[in-house]
Steps between C-alpha positions, in 0.01 A plus 500: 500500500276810590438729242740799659784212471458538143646869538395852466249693303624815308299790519593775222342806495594698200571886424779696454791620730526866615310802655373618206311197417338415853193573477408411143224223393794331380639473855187349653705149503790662682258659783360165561822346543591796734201431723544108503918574616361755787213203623765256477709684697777503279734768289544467107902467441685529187536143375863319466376316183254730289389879446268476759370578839432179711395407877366203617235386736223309529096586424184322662436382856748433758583102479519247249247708301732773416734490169877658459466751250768725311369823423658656181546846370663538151720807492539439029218679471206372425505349091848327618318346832567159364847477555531576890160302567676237338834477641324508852249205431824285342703604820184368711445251298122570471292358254287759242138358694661670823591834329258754566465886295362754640431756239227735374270450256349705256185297399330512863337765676702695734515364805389133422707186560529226241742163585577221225751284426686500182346674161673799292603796597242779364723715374687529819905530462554369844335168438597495123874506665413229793359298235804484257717415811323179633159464342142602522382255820565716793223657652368909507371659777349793252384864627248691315635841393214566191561617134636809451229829432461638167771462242799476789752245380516173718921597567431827642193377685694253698752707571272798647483515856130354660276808501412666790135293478647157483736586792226503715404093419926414447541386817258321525536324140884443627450322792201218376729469250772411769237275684433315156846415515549397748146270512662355135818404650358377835147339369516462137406674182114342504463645862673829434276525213188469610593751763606793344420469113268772481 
């Protein structure tokens, strides 16, 4: 049995629905999963079976090499992501080691790119919600967005739009955080790691 006959990944990115939130460090997740969906080829839909956005496709080289993947967009907003990211992965029947968040993260410098698998969740109501649904072994694809300055509360700071400064470095930050992806899911989390954990 190849390893693509043992079914899709599932790609979340997290953030929460609406204009209003777009372009918040929150949102980071959701930009990456909009940028995977457009290289992919594909259109997120409004899922039959969860809150959610889905498409499917497939990432990596053209061949046996590539891997079906189900790209996921909760629309519960964000500290209820759980719940959607679930009922997708039970649908799919995919396994927590082939669940991959895509989220920000507070305790790394803007603009750097940290991948694990498993571990807590920092804080972070996204991954505190994925975590209660199906446990702590999936992995995180996790994009820097810094501490917030001066006495700014962590809530408000995550829900401020990226400054005009750090627009200048967001695309680029979104998109090797689209390739890491996509080298986890086609090459492995040691490979993936040891190219873009900076």
């Amino acid at each position: 049995m190849t390893e693509d006959a043992a079914g899709p990944w599932l790609v979340a990115g997290l953030g929460n629905p609406g204009p209003g939130y777009a372009m918040n460090r929150h949102n980071v997740g959701f930009m990456v999963a909009d940028l995977l969906a457009e290289r992919m080829g594909g259109r997120f839909k409004r899922a039959a079976k969860a809150q959610a956005q889905v498409v499917e496709g497939r990432v990596g080289p053209p061949g046996p090499g590539s891997r079906r993947v189900v790209l996921v967009k909760p629309m519960s907003y964000m500290n209820l992501s759980g719940g959607p990211v679930n009922a997708l992965r039970e649908f799919y029947k995919v396994p927590p080691q082939r669940v991959v968040a895509v989220h920000d993260e507070l305790d790394i410098d803007y603009g750097t790119l940290r991948l694990k698998l498993g571990g807590g969740d920092n804080g972070h109501n996204g991954l505190k919600s994925l975590t209660g649904a199906f446990g702590r072994d999936y992995h995180r694809v996790r994009c820097g967005i810094g501490r917030p300055p001066g006495r700014m509360q962590v809530a408000d700071y995550v829900l401020k739009d990226f400054s005009s400064a750090e627009r200048k470095e967001l695309d680029y930050l979104v998109d090797r955080a689209a390739d890491a992806v996509e080298c986890l899911v086609a090459e492995g989390l040691e490979r993936a790691q040891s190219a873009y954990n900076s």
